[in-house]
Short mmCIF file of C-alpha atoms in Angstrom, two decimals:
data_model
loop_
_atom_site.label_atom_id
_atom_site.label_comp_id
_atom_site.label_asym_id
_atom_site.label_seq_id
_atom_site.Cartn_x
_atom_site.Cartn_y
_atom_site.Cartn_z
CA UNK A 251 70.70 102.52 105.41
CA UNK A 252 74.31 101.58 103.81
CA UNK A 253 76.16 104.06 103.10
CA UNK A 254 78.93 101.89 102.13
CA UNK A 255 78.54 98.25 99.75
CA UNK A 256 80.51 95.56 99.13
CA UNK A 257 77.64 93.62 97.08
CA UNK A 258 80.02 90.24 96.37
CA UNK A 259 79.93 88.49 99.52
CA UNK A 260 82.85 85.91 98.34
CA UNK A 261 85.35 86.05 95.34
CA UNK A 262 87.70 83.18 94.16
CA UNK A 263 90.65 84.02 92.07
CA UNK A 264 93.66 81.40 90.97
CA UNK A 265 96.99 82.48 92.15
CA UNK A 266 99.02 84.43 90.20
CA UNK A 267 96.06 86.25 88.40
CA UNK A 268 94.67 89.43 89.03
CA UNK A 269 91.99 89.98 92.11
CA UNK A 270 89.07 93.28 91.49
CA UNK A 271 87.40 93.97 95.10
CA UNK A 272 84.66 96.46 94.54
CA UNK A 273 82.57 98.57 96.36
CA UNK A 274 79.90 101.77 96.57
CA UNK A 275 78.88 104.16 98.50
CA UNK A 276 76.15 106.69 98.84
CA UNK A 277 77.12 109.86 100.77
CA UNK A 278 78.86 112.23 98.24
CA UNK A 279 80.34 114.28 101.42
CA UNK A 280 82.96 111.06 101.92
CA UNK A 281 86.34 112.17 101.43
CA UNK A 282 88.96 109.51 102.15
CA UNK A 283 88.21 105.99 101.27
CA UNK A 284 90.46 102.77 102.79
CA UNK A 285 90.90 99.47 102.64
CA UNK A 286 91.82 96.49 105.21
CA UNK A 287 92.31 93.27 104.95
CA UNK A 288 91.23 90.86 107.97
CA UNK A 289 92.31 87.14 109.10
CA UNK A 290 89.62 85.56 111.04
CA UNK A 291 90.38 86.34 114.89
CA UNK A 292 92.83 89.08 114.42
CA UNK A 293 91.85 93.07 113.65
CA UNK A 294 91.43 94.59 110.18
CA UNK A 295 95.28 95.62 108.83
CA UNK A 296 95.03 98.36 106.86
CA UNK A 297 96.39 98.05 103.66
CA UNK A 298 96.16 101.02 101.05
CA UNK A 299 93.96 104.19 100.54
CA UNK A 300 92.81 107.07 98.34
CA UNK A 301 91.74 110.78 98.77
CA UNK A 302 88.70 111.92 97.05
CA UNK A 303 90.69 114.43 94.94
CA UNK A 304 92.56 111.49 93.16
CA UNK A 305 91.38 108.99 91.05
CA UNK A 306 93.88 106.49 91.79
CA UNK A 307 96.79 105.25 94.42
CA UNK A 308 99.31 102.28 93.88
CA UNK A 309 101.18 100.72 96.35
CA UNK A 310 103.21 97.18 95.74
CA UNK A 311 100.64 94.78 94.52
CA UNK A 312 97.92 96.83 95.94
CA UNK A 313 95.78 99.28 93.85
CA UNK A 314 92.95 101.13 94.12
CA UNK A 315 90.89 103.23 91.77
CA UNK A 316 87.55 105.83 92.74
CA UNK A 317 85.55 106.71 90.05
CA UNK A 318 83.52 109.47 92.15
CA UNK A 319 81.27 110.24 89.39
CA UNK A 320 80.06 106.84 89.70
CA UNK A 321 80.29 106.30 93.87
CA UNK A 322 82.32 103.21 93.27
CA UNK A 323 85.95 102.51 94.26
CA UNK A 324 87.59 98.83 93.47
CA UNK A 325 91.04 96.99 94.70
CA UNK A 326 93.15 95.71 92.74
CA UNK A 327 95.26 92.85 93.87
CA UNK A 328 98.12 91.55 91.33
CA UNK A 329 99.33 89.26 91.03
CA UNK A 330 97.46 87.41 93.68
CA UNK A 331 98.94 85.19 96.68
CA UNK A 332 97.44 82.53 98.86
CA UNK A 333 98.48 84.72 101.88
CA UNK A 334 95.93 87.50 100.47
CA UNK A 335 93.30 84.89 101.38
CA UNK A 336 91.54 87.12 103.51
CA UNK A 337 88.10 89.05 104.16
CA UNK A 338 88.57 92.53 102.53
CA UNK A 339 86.42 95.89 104.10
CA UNK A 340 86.07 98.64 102.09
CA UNK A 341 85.70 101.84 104.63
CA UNK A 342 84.92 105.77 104.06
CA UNK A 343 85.63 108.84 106.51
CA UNK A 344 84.25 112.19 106.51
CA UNK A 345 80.56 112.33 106.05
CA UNK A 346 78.92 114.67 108.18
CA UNK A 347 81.19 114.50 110.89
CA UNK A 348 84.08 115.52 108.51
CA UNK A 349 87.96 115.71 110.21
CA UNK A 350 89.30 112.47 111.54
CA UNK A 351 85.90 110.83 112.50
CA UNK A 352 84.69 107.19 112.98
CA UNK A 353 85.11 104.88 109.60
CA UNK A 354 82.06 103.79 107.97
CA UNK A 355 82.77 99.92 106.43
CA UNK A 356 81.08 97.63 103.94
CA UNK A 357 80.59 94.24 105.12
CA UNK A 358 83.15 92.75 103.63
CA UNK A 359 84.06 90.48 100.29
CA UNK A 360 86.09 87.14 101.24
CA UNK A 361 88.57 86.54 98.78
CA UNK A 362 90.09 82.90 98.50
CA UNK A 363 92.89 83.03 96.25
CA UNK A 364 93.08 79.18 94.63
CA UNK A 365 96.52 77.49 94.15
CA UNK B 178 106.87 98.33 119.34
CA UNK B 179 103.55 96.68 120.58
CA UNK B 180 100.17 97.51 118.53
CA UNK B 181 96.75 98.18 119.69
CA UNK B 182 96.17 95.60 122.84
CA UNK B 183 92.93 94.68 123.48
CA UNK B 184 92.13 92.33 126.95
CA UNK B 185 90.56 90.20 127.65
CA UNK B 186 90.64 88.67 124.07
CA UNK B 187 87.36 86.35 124.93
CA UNK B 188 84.79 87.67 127.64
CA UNK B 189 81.82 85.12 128.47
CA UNK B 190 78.71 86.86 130.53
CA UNK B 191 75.07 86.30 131.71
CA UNK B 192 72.54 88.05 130.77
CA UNK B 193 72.31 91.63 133.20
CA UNK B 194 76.28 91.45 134.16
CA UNK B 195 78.78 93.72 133.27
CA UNK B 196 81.29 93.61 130.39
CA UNK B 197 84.14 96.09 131.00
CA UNK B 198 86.31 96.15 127.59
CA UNK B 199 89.91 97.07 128.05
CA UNK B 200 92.22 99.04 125.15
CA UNK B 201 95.57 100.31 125.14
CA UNK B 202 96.51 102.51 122.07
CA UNK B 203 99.60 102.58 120.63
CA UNK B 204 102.29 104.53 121.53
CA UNK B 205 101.63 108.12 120.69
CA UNK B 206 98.24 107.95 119.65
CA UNK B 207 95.53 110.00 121.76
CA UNK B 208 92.67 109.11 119.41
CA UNK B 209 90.86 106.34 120.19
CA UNK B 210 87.98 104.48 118.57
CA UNK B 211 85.67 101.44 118.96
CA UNK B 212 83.66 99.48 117.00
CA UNK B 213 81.11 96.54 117.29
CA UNK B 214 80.85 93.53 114.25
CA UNK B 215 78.10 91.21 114.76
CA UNK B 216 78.32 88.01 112.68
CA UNK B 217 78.31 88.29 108.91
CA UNK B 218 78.50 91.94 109.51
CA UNK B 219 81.00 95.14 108.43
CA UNK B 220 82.26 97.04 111.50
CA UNK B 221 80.04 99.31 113.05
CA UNK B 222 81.35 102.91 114.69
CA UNK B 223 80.59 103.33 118.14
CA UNK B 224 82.49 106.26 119.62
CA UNK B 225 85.57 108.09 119.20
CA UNK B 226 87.32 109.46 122.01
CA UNK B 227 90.82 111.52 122.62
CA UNK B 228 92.48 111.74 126.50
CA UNK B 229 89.83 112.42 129.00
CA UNK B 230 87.28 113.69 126.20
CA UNK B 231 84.44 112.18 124.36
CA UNK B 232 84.23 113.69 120.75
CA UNK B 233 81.57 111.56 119.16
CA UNK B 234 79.35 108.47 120.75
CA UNK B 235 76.63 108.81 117.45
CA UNK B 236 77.51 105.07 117.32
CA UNK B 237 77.00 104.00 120.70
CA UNK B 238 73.10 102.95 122.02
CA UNK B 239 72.00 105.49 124.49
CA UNK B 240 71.41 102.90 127.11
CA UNK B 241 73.62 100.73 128.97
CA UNK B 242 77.09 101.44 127.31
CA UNK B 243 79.71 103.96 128.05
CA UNK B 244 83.49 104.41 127.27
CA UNK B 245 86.22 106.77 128.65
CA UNK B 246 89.88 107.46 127.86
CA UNK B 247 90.94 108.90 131.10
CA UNK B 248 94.09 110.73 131.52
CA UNK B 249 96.20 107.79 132.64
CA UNK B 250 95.39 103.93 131.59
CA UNK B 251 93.66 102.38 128.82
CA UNK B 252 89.95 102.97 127.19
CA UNK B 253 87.21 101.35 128.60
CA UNK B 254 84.27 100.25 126.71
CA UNK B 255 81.40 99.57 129.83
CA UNK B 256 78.51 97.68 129.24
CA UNK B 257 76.13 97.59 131.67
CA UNK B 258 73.29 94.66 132.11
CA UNK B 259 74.21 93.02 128.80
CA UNK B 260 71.60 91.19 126.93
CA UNK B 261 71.90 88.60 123.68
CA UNK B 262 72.27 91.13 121.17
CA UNK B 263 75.25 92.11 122.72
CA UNK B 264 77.07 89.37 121.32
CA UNK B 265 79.81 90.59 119.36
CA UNK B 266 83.20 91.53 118.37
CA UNK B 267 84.17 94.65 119.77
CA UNK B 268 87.49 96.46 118.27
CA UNK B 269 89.41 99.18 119.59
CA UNK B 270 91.41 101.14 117.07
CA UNK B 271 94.02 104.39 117.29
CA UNK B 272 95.73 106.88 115.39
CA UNK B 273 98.39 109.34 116.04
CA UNK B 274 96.49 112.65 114.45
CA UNK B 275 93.15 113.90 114.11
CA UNK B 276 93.31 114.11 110.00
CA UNK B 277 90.98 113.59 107.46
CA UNK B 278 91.63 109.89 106.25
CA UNK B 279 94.29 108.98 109.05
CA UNK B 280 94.84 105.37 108.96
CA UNK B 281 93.57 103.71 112.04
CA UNK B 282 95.02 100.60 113.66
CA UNK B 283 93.30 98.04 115.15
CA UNK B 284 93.50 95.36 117.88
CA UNK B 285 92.45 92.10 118.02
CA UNK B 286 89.36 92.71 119.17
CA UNK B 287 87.50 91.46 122.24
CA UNK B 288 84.71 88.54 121.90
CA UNK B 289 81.51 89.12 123.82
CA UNK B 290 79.28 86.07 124.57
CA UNK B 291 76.56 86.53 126.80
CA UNK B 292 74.82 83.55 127.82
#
């Protein structure tokens, strides 16, 4: 039972153009929503996230937009890098547990940025 | 300002030994979480603990593992008679405050082979 999706395993984008990460999710009692960004060997990085009471947060390069009618949430990356060559994890808190509890990820989309 | 340590970074056992995970929060932080990724996988919660206090193990199998955050010294994730399945990535991650949506940051991780 997957409470959180990530349904495009891989994603290649040429540098310089504009990356859309997506994912879904199934428990409506989520409230914060995050995303990190992990090398192979090293830990996830966080990198930006959003609050279920907005509908969108920016940060640099980084955006992300929840549509929470839908249960879907997406990354934006522009414009995109070869250092954001990296496996991206989509991850939501609250739930039942509610209050700071144990992050529930996708599996992760692996983004290869092109030269 | 060192991050999230995790030792030892590779940990190679036989099946029905021991694996005794080591992780030192940041500075400041009191929460303390772990999580398990098996291959192709997202990360999976285990159990979130603050200083000398469990506050949820829903994530953790009921048999052979434990973890404590005693009042001096680093987390310990215990794993007792390890089998195949074991096999995994095991991260450690902290934050400073128990808040809806708190970032967490992670360490390396810890590689589990059992043999």
């Amino acid at each position: 039972d997957q409470q959180v999706k990530q349904n495009s395993p891989s994603l290649s984008v040429q540098e310089g153009r504009i990356s859309i990460l997506n994912c879904d999710y199934t428990n409506s009692m989520f409230d914060y929503f995050l995303w990190y960004k992990k090398y192979p060997a090293e830990g996830p990085t966080f990198l930006i996230s959003i609050s279920s009471i907005k509908d969108k947060n920016e940060d640099g390069r980084f955006t992300v937009f929840l549509n929470k009618s839908a249960k879907h949430l997406s990354l934006h990356i522009v414009p995109s890098q070869p250092g954001d060559s990296a496996v991206y994890f989509c991850a939501a808190s609250g739930g039942e547990r509610g209050g700071a509890d144990g992050l529930t990820f996708g599996k992760g989309t692996h983004l290869i940025i092109q030269p | 300002n060192a991050g999230v340590m995790q030792n030892p970074r590779h940990l190679v056992r036989r099946r029905g030994q021991e694996a005794r995970l080591r992780c030192s929060p940041m500075k400041g932080h009191s929460h303390v979480y772990w999580y398990r990724q098996l291959p192709e996988e997202g990360l999976k919660f285990m159990v979130y603990l603050q200083k000398e206090n469990i506050i949820d193990e829903s994530g953790m199998p009921k048999e052979r593992f434990s973890a404590e955050f005693p009042k001096e010294g680093p987390s310990i994730l215990r794993i007792q008679q390890v089998v195949r399945g074991d096999s995994a990535a095991y991260f450690c991650a902290s934050s400073p405050r128990q808040l809806a949506g708190a970032e967490q940051f992670f360490g390396p991780g810890t590689r589990l082979t059992v043999l």
